[in-house]
C-alpha cells in the first residue's frame, strides 16, 4: 500500500455504529464533571478574606490583590490553553492544569507571608485554573458538536455554578468548624479526584472514536497537531484586535467579570458580614445563586439557539445592572424576602452572558473562535481582577461596599449599550 493510499484510508470514516446516544454527550458529561471538580477553587476567595485578615492581619486590599492575580491569570492563560489543546490535546492539558491547581491550593496551608499567598493562590492556582477556563468548554463544544452548540455551551458553563453550589456550603462549614486550612486541602483533593476521569474518558476528537461530531452531515478527520501554540494564540489576537466586534465583546465581557467574579463572588460574603449576617448564611445565599445560575445558563443556551444573541446580551446586562443598584438596600443581619428575590434574580443572570458571547465569537471568527473567546475571557478576568482588588481597597477606604455596587450597576448599563452595536454580519479578521 502506498503512502497516498494509507493517508486516504486514515481519512475515511469507519463503519457507522448503532449507539443510541452519541459519544459527544458522554464527552460533554465528563467535561461537566471535570469543571465541577475544578470549581472548588472558585468558591474559596470570598470565604478566605475574613479568616486571613483575622489570622495574619493582612488588609482586605492585600488579600484582594492576591485574588486579582488569580483572576487575571485565569483569563490571560485561557487563549494559550486553547492553543495548547490544539497542539497537545485536551486530555493532557486539563490533567496538568488540575494538578497545578491542587499543588497551589495545598501549599497555602504552610504560608506565613502575603507574598506566599500571591505565589500559591495567585500564580499557581491562577495558571492552572486558566487552563480549566471556559476556553475548555468552548473547545469541547466546537470539536464535538455541530448542532445544539448553544445548549451545550450553556450546560458546560453551568458546571462551574454547580461546583459552587456543591462546595460553598461545604467549605464555609469547614472554615467555621475547623479553620481555613482544611478547606484549602479539600480544594486540592477535589481537583485531584477528577484527574482519572479526564485521563481515561475525555477523548480529544470525534475521529478518535470513529464518529462524526454531533449533528454533522459528514465525518470530520482529526486535524494534525498545531505547532507553535503560543505563537498562534498571539497571531489570532493580533488579527482579532483589528476588528471592532472584538473590542465590543471584550469590553462587555470585562464588565461581566467585574460584576460577577470580581464583585459578588469575591466581596458578597464579607459585605454581608459587615451587615452582621452570619458567614454561613451569606455563603448559602451565594450557593443559591449557583443553583439558579445553572437554570439561567442552560436556558440562555437554549435562547441563543433561537434568538439574536446581541439582544440577549443587552437584556442580561441591563437586568444585572438594575439588580446591583438595589443590593445596598437589601443587605442586613437577616435573610428577608427581598434579598431572596435578588439572589434568585441575580443567579439566573450570573453567567447567562456566556452562550451568546460564544455564539458571537463563532459568528465573527469561525475556526479561530475558541482562541478568540479565550482572549475575550481574558478581558472578563481582567475586569474581575480589577474589581476584586479595588473592591477591597474601597472597603478599607470607605468602610462600606456601597460605592462598588453602584459603580458596577452603571458599568452594566454601558455593557448593554455596547452589546447592541456589535455588527450583525460576520467579520473576517485580516491576515497578519
PDB file of N, CA, C and O in Angstrom, residues 250-309:
ATOM      1  N   UNK A 250     -14.957  42.092  24.060  1.00  0.00           N
ATOM      2  CA  UNK A 250     -14.022  42.134  25.181  1.00  0.00           C
ATOM      3  C   UNK A 250     -14.488  43.133  26.243  1.00  0.00           C
ATOM      4  O   UNK A 250     -14.402  42.864  27.445  1.00  0.00           O
ATOM      5  N   UNK A 251     -14.997  44.271  25.810  1.00  0.00           N
ATOM      6  CA  UNK A 251     -15.464  45.277  26.760  1.00  0.00           C
ATOM      7  C   UNK A 251     -16.667  44.817  27.555  1.00  0.00           C
ATOM      8  O   UNK A 251     -16.722  44.992  28.783  1.00  0.00           O
ATOM      9  N   UNK A 252     -17.644  44.224  26.869  1.00  0.00           N
ATOM     10  CA  UNK A 252     -18.829  43.741  27.588  1.00  0.00           C
ATOM     11  C   UNK A 252     -18.462  42.609  28.544  1.00  0.00           C
ATOM     12  O   UNK A 252     -18.969  42.545  29.671  1.00  0.00           O
ATOM     13  N   UNK A 253     -17.558  41.744  28.106  1.00  0.00           N
ATOM     14  CA  UNK A 253     -17.207  40.613  28.962  1.00  0.00           C
ATOM     15  C   UNK A 253     -16.331  41.049  30.137  1.00  0.00           C
ATOM     16  O   UNK A 253     -16.340  40.418  31.191  1.00  0.00           O
ATOM     17  N   UNK A 254     -15.552  42.115  29.967  1.00  0.00           N
ATOM     18  CA  UNK A 254     -14.803  42.664  31.108  1.00  0.00           C
ATOM     19  C   UNK A 254     -15.770  43.154  32.179  1.00  0.00           C
ATOM     20  O   UNK A 254     -15.550  42.942  33.389  1.00  0.00           O
ATOM     21  N   UNK A 255     -16.846  43.800  31.755  1.00  0.00           N
ATOM     22  CA  UNK A 255     -17.857  44.263  32.711  1.00  0.00           C
ATOM     23  C   UNK A 255     -18.591  43.084  33.335  1.00  0.00           C
ATOM     24  O   UNK A 255     -18.938  43.102  34.526  1.00  0.00           O
ATOM     25  N   UNK A 256     -18.791  42.025  32.537  1.00  0.00           N
ATOM     26  CA  UNK A 256     -19.400  40.806  33.085  1.00  0.00           C
ATOM     27  C   UNK A 256     -18.550  40.256  34.224  1.00  0.00           C
ATOM     28  O   UNK A 256     -19.055  39.941  35.303  1.00  0.00           O
ATOM     29  N   UNK A 257     -17.236  40.156  34.004  1.00  0.00           N
ATOM     30  CA  UNK A 257     -16.351  39.655  35.056  1.00  0.00           C
ATOM     31  C   UNK A 257     -16.308  40.566  36.262  1.00  0.00           C
ATOM     32  O   UNK A 257     -16.290  40.100  37.412  1.00  0.00           O
ATOM     33  N   UNK A 258     -16.307  41.884  36.002  1.00  0.00           N
ATOM     34  CA  UNK A 258     -16.270  42.848  37.107  1.00  0.00           C
ATOM     35  C   UNK A 258     -17.494  42.713  37.995  1.00  0.00           C
ATOM     36  O   UNK A 258     -17.401  42.854  39.224  1.00  0.00           O
ATOM     37  N   UNK A 259     -18.643  42.421  37.400  1.00  0.00           N
ATOM     38  CA  UNK A 259     -19.894  42.398  38.162  1.00  0.00           C
ATOM     39  C   UNK A 259     -20.268  41.014  38.680  1.00  0.00           C
ATOM     40  O   UNK A 259     -21.297  40.863  39.338  1.00  0.00           O
ATOM     41  N   UNK A 260     -19.435  39.991  38.407  1.00  0.00           N
ATOM     42  CA  UNK A 260     -19.710  38.637  38.907  1.00  0.00           C
ATOM     43  C   UNK A 260     -18.537  38.138  39.748  1.00  0.00           C
ATOM     44  O   UNK A 260     -18.528  38.273  40.959  1.00  0.00           O
ATOM     45  N   UNK A 261     -17.523  37.579  39.082  1.00  0.00           N
ATOM     46  CA  UNK A 261     -16.380  37.011  39.808  1.00  0.00           C
ATOM     47  C   UNK A 261     -15.683  38.038  40.689  1.00  0.00           C
ATOM     48  O   UNK A 261     -15.330  37.754  41.845  1.00  0.00           O
ATOM     49  N   UNK A 262     -15.430  39.217  40.141  1.00  0.00           N
ATOM     50  CA  UNK A 262     -14.707  40.221  40.893  1.00  0.00           C
ATOM     51  C   UNK A 262     -15.519  40.829  42.010  1.00  0.00           C
ATOM     52  O   UNK A 262     -14.973  41.161  43.071  1.00  0.00           O
ATOM     53  N   UNK A 263     -16.812  40.975  41.810  1.00  0.00           N
ATOM     54  CA  UNK A 263     -17.663  41.684  42.765  1.00  0.00           C
ATOM     55  C   UNK A 263     -18.384  40.730  43.714  1.00  0.00           C
ATOM     56  O   UNK A 263     -18.065  40.623  44.890  1.00  0.00           O
ATOM     57  N   UNK A 264     -19.376  40.017  43.186  1.00  0.00           N
ATOM     58  CA  UNK A 264     -20.232  39.189  44.035  1.00  0.00           C
ATOM     59  C   UNK A 264     -19.469  38.004  44.607  1.00  0.00           C
ATOM     60  O   UNK A 264     -19.518  37.733  45.813  1.00  0.00           O
ATOM     61  N   UNK A 265     -18.744  37.281  43.752  1.00  0.00           N
ATOM     62  CA  UNK A 265     -18.074  36.084  44.239  1.00  0.00           C
ATOM     63  C   UNK A 265     -16.993  36.401  45.262  1.00  0.00           C
ATOM     64  O   UNK A 265     -16.786  35.652  46.214  1.00  0.00           O
ATOM     65  N   UNK A 266     -16.299  37.521  45.084  1.00  0.00           N
ATOM     66  CA  UNK A 266     -15.212  37.873  45.997  1.00  0.00           C
ATOM     67  C   UNK A 266     -15.704  38.644  47.217  1.00  0.00           C
ATOM     68  O   UNK A 266     -15.244  38.400  48.342  1.00  0.00           O
ATOM     69  N   UNK A 267     -16.649  39.569  47.031  1.00  0.00           N
ATOM     70  CA  UNK A 267     -16.961  40.520  48.097  1.00  0.00           C
ATOM     71  C   UNK A 267     -18.356  40.388  48.705  1.00  0.00           C
ATOM     72  O   UNK A 267     -18.660  41.094  49.681  1.00  0.00           O
ATOM     73  N   UNK A 268     -19.211  39.534  48.160  1.00  0.00           N
ATOM     74  CA  UNK A 268     -20.559  39.451  48.723  1.00  0.00           C
ATOM     75  C   UNK A 268     -20.537  38.953  50.164  1.00  0.00           C
ATOM     76  O   UNK A 268     -21.212  39.505  51.045  1.00  0.00           O
ATOM     77  N   UNK A 269     -19.766  37.895  50.438  1.00  0.00           N
ATOM     78  CA  UNK A 269     -19.751  37.341  51.800  1.00  0.00           C
ATOM     79  C   UNK A 269     -19.198  38.339  52.816  1.00  0.00           C
ATOM     80  O   UNK A 269     -19.833  38.579  53.856  1.00  0.00           O
ATOM     81  N   UNK A 270     -18.020  38.970  52.572  1.00  0.00           N
ATOM     82  CA  UNK A 270     -17.571  39.975  53.557  1.00  0.00           C
ATOM     83  C   UNK A 270     -18.500  41.175  53.662  1.00  0.00           C
ATOM     84  O   UNK A 270     -18.656  41.757  54.739  1.00  0.00           O
ATOM     85  N   UNK A 271     -19.169  41.553  52.541  1.00  0.00           N
ATOM     86  CA  UNK A 271     -20.114  42.671  52.613  1.00  0.00           C
ATOM     87  C   UNK A 271     -21.318  42.311  53.467  1.00  0.00           C
ATOM     88  O   UNK A 271     -21.788  43.115  54.282  1.00  0.00           O
ATOM     89  N   UNK A 272     -21.822  41.087  53.299  1.00  0.00           N
ATOM     90  CA  UNK A 272     -22.939  40.645  54.136  1.00  0.00           C
ATOM     91  C   UNK A 272     -22.513  40.547  55.598  1.00  0.00           C
ATOM     92  O   UNK A 272     -23.286  40.887  56.508  1.00  0.00           O
ATOM     93  N   UNK A 273     -21.280  40.110  55.817  1.00  0.00           N
ATOM     94  CA  UNK A 273     -20.770  40.025  57.193  1.00  0.00           C
ATOM     95  C   UNK A 273     -20.664  41.413  57.820  1.00  0.00           C
ATOM     96  O   UNK A 273     -20.871  41.571  59.036  1.00  0.00           O
ATOM     97  N   UNK A 274     -20.357  42.433  57.011  1.00  0.00           N
ATOM     98  CA  UNK A 274     -20.342  43.812  57.517  1.00  0.00           C
ATOM     99  C   UNK A 274     -21.696  44.220  58.073  1.00  0.00           C
ATOM    100  O   UNK A 274     -21.788  45.065  58.969  1.00  0.00           O
ATOM    101  N   UNK A 275     -22.759  43.642  57.503  1.00  0.00           N
ATOM    102  CA  UNK A 275     -24.116  43.945  57.965  1.00  0.00           C
ATOM    103  C   UNK A 275     -24.593  42.926  59.004  1.00  0.00           C
ATOM    104  O   UNK A 275     -25.792  42.756  59.201  1.00  0.00           O
ATOM    105  N   UNK A 276     -23.625  42.221  59.616  1.00  0.00           N
ATOM    106  CA  UNK A 276     -23.879  41.294  60.712  1.00  0.00           C
ATOM    107  C   UNK A 276     -24.612  40.029  60.280  1.00  0.00           C
ATOM    108  O   UNK A 276     -25.201  39.320  61.107  1.00  0.00           O
ATOM    109  N   UNK A 277     -24.585  39.721  58.995  1.00  0.00           N
ATOM    110  CA  UNK A 277     -25.137  38.451  58.544  1.00  0.00           C
ATOM    111  C   UNK A 277     -24.106  37.353  58.812  1.00  0.00           C
ATOM    112  O   UNK A 277     -22.923  37.521  58.489  1.00  0.00           O
ATOM    113  N   UNK A 278     -24.484  36.214  59.375  1.00  0.00           N
ATOM    114  CA  UNK A 278     -23.531  35.126  59.605  1.00  0.00           C
ATOM    115  C   UNK A 278     -22.887  34.663  58.298  1.00  0.00           C
ATOM    116  O   UNK A 278     -23.539  34.648  57.245  1.00  0.00           O
ATOM    117  N   UNK A 279     -21.611  34.282  58.387  1.00  0.00           N
ATOM    118  CA  UNK A 279     -20.866  33.897  57.184  1.00  0.00           C
ATOM    119  C   UNK A 279     -21.516  32.701  56.496  1.00  0.00           C
ATOM    120  O   UNK A 279     -21.625  32.658  55.260  1.00  0.00           O
ATOM    121  N   UNK A 280     -21.962  31.719  57.276  1.00  0.00           N
ATOM    122  CA  UNK A 280     -22.577  30.547  56.663  1.00  0.00           C
ATOM    123  C   UNK A 280     -23.874  30.905  55.944  1.00  0.00           C
ATOM    124  O   UNK A 280     -24.183  30.340  54.890  1.00  0.00           O
ATOM    125  N   UNK A 281     -24.630  31.847  56.491  1.00  0.00           N
ATOM    126  CA  UNK A 281     -25.856  32.286  55.816  1.00  0.00           C
ATOM    127  C   UNK A 281     -25.515  32.972  54.497  1.00  0.00           C
ATOM    128  O   UNK A 281     -26.167  32.725  53.469  1.00  0.00           O
ATOM    129  N   UNK A 282     -24.489  33.837  54.502  1.00  0.00           N
ATOM    130  CA  UNK A 282     -24.078  34.512  53.269  1.00  0.00           C
ATOM    131  C   UNK A 282     -23.555  33.521  52.248  1.00  0.00           C
ATOM    132  O   UNK A 282     -23.847  33.632  51.043  1.00  0.00           O
ATOM    133  N   UNK A 283     -22.775  32.532  52.711  1.00  0.00           N
ATOM    134  CA  UNK A 283     -22.269  31.513  51.796  1.00  0.00           C
ATOM    135  C   UNK A 283     -23.410  30.692  51.203  1.00  0.00           C
ATOM    136  O   UNK A 283     -23.380  30.315  50.022  1.00  0.00           O
ATOM    137  N   UNK A 284     -24.427  30.418  52.003  1.00  0.00           N
ATOM    138  CA  UNK A 284     -25.588  29.674  51.492  1.00  0.00           C
ATOM    139  C   UNK A 284     -26.320  30.477  50.421  1.00  0.00           C
ATOM    140  O   UNK A 284     -26.776  29.917  49.410  1.00  0.00           O
ATOM    141  N   UNK A 285     -26.427  31.794  50.620  1.00  0.00           N
ATOM    142  CA  UNK A 285     -27.055  32.633  49.600  1.00  0.00           C
ATOM    143  C   UNK A 285     -26.245  32.600  48.302  1.00  0.00           C
ATOM    144  O   UNK A 285     -26.811  32.526  47.199  1.00  0.00           O
ATOM    145  N   UNK A 286     -24.922  32.640  48.427  1.00  0.00           N
ATOM    146  CA  UNK A 286     -24.079  32.576  47.244  1.00  0.00           C
ATOM    147  C   UNK A 286     -24.227  31.225  46.545  1.00  0.00           C
ATOM    148  O   UNK A 286     -24.203  31.139  45.310  1.00  0.00           O
ATOM    149  N   UNK A 287     -24.401  30.169  47.323  1.00  0.00           N
ATOM    150  CA  UNK A 287     -24.635  28.851  46.736  1.00  0.00           C
ATOM    151  C   UNK A 287     -25.974  28.803  46.008  1.00  0.00           C
ATOM    152  O   UNK A 287     -26.095  28.162  44.955  1.00  0.00           O
ATOM    153  N   UNK A 288     -26.987  29.479  46.560  1.00  0.00           N
ATOM    154  CA  UNK A 288     -28.292  29.517  45.891  1.00  0.00           C
ATOM    155  C   UNK A 288     -28.175  30.243  44.548  1.00  0.00           C
ATOM    156  O   UNK A 288     -28.830  29.873  43.569  1.00  0.00           O
ATOM    157  N   UNK A 289     -27.326  31.274  44.502  1.00  0.00           N
ATOM    158  CA  UNK A 289     -27.047  31.900  43.204  1.00  0.00           C
ATOM    159  C   UNK A 289     -26.569  30.841  42.227  1.00  0.00           C
ATOM    160  O   UNK A 289     -26.954  30.827  41.053  1.00  0.00           O
ATOM    161  N   UNK A 290     -25.726  29.912  42.709  1.00  0.00           N
ATOM    162  CA  UNK A 290     -25.241  28.840  41.854  1.00  0.00           C
ATOM    163  C   UNK A 290     -26.357  27.946  41.340  1.00  0.00           C
ATOM    164  O   UNK A 290     -26.317  27.495  40.187  1.00  0.00           O
ATOM    165  N   UNK A 291     -27.359  27.682  42.180  1.00  0.00           N
ATOM    166  CA  UNK A 291     -28.496  26.861  41.739  1.00  0.00           C
ATOM    167  C   UNK A 291     -29.191  27.511  40.553  1.00  0.00           C
ATOM    168  O   UNK A 291     -29.420  26.883  39.507  1.00  0.00           O
ATOM    169  N   UNK A 292     -29.518  28.781  40.704  1.00  0.00           N
ATOM    170  CA  UNK A 292     -30.259  29.456  39.638  1.00  0.00           C
ATOM    171  C   UNK A 292     -29.362  29.832  38.481  1.00  0.00           C
ATOM    172  O   UNK A 292     -29.845  30.043  37.360  1.00  0.00           O
ATOM    173  N   UNK A 293     -28.056  29.902  38.728  1.00  0.00           N
ATOM    174  CA  UNK A 293     -27.112  30.092  37.641  1.00  0.00           C
ATOM    175  C   UNK A 293     -27.185  28.923  36.671  1.00  0.00           C
ATOM    176  O   UNK A 293     -27.141  29.095  35.439  1.00  0.00           O
ATOM    177  N   UNK A 294     -27.295  27.703  37.201  1.00  0.00           N
ATOM    178  CA  UNK A 294     -27.422  26.517  36.342  1.00  0.00           C
ATOM    179  C   UNK A 294     -28.647  26.647  35.450  1.00  0.00           C
ATOM    180  O   UNK A 294     -28.584  26.449  34.232  1.00  0.00           O
ATOM    181  N   UNK A 295     -29.777  26.991  36.061  1.00  0.00           N
ATOM    182  CA  UNK A 295     -31.020  27.136  35.297  1.00  0.00           C
ATOM    183  C   UNK A 295     -30.895  28.248  34.262  1.00  0.00           C
ATOM    184  O   UNK A 295     -31.233  28.077  33.083  1.00  0.00           O
ATOM    185  N   UNK A 296     -30.378  29.406  34.701  1.00  0.00           N
ATOM    186  CA  UNK A 296     -30.283  30.547  33.803  1.00  0.00           C
ATOM    187  C   UNK A 296     -29.331  30.332  32.647  1.00  0.00           C
ATOM    188  O   UNK A 296     -29.612  30.736  31.509  1.00  0.00           O
ATOM    189  N   UNK A 297     -28.203  29.669  32.897  1.00  0.00           N
ATOM    190  CA  UNK A 297     -27.220  29.474  31.841  1.00  0.00           C
ATOM    191  C   UNK A 297     -27.701  28.462  30.818  1.00  0.00           C
ATOM    192  O   UNK A 297     -27.522  28.651  29.611  1.00  0.00           O
ATOM    193  N   UNK A 298     -28.305  27.367  31.282  1.00  0.00           N
ATOM    194  CA  UNK A 298     -28.850  26.390  30.334  1.00  0.00           C
ATOM    195  C   UNK A 298     -29.976  27.019  29.524  1.00  0.00           C
ATOM    196  O   UNK A 298     -30.063  26.835  28.300  1.00  0.00           O
ATOM    197  N   UNK A 299     -30.844  27.787  30.186  1.00  0.00           N
ATOM    198  CA  UNK A 299     -31.909  28.482  29.454  1.00  0.00           C
ATOM    199  C   UNK A 299     -31.327  29.470  28.450  1.00  0.00           C
ATOM    200  O   UNK A 299     -31.821  29.595  27.317  1.00  0.00           O
ATOM    201  N   UNK A 300     -30.250  30.155  28.830  1.00  0.00           N
ATOM    202  CA  UNK A 300     -29.614  31.100  27.920  1.00  0.00           C
ATOM    203  C   UNK A 300     -29.055  30.385  26.696  1.00  0.00           C
ATOM    204  O   UNK A 300     -29.122  30.901  25.571  1.00  0.00           O
ATOM    205  N   UNK A 301     -28.487  29.184  26.891  1.00  0.00           N
ATOM    206  CA  UNK A 301     -28.029  28.405  25.746  1.00  0.00           C
ATOM    207  C   UNK A 301     -29.170  28.055  24.809  1.00  0.00           C
ATOM    208  O   UNK A 301     -29.034  28.133  23.579  1.00  0.00           O
ATOM    209  N   UNK A 302     -30.314  27.684  25.388  1.00  0.00           N
ATOM    210  CA  UNK A 302     -31.493  27.374  24.577  1.00  0.00           C
ATOM    211  C   UNK A 302     -31.963  28.622  23.824  1.00  0.00           C
ATOM    212  O   UNK A 302     -32.282  28.560  22.639  1.00  0.00           O
ATOM    213  N   UNK A 303     -31.998  29.764  24.507  1.00  0.00           N
ATOM    214  CA  UNK A 303     -32.392  31.013  23.857  1.00  0.00           C
ATOM    215  C   UNK A 303     -31.418  31.390  22.738  1.00  0.00           C
ATOM    216  O   UNK A 303     -31.829  31.906  21.692  1.00  0.00           O
ATOM    217  N   UNK A 304     -30.129  31.140  22.969  1.00  0.00           N
ATOM    218  CA  UNK A 304     -29.116  31.533  21.985  1.00  0.00           C
ATOM    219  C   UNK A 304     -29.283  30.770  20.680  1.00  0.00           C
ATOM    220  O   UNK A 304     -28.967  31.290  19.606  1.00  0.00           O
ATOM    221  N   UNK A 305     -29.771  29.523  20.752  1.00  0.00           N
ATOM    222  CA  UNK A 305     -30.032  28.757  19.532  1.00  0.00           C
ATOM    223  C   UNK A 305     -31.225  29.305  18.761  1.00  0.00           C
ATOM    224  O   UNK A 305     -31.425  28.950  17.598  1.00  0.00           O
ATOM    225  N   UNK A 306     -32.019  30.189  19.375  1.00  0.00           N
ATOM    226  CA  UNK A 306     -33.287  30.613  18.770  1.00  0.00           C
ATOM    227  C   UNK A 306     -33.438  32.122  18.597  1.00  0.00           C
ATOM    228  O   UNK A 306     -34.246  32.561  17.790  1.00  0.00           O
ATOM    229  N   UNK A 307     -32.683  32.913  19.354  1.00  0.00           N
ATOM    230  CA  UNK A 307     -32.867  34.362  19.307  1.00  0.00           C
ATOM    231  C   UNK A 307     -31.552  35.074  19.023  1.00  0.00           C
ATOM    232  O   UNK A 307     -30.479  34.482  19.116  1.00  0.00           O
ATOM    233  N   UNK A 308     -31.653  36.338  18.690  1.00  0.00           N
ATOM    234  CA  UNK A 308     -30.497  37.167  18.358  1.00  0.00           C
ATOM    235  C   UNK A 308     -29.604  37.348  19.595  1.00  0.00           C
ATOM    236  O   UNK A 308     -30.044  37.916  20.602  1.00  0.00           O
ATOM    237  N   UNK A 309     -28.351  36.861  19.555  1.00  0.00           N
ATOM    238  CA  UNK A 309     -27.507  36.920  20.756  1.00  0.00           C
ATOM    239  C   UNK A 309     -27.181  38.332  21.228  1.00  0.00           C
ATOM    240  O   UNK A 309     -26.992  38.565  22.422  1.00  0.00           O
TER     241      UNK A 309
END
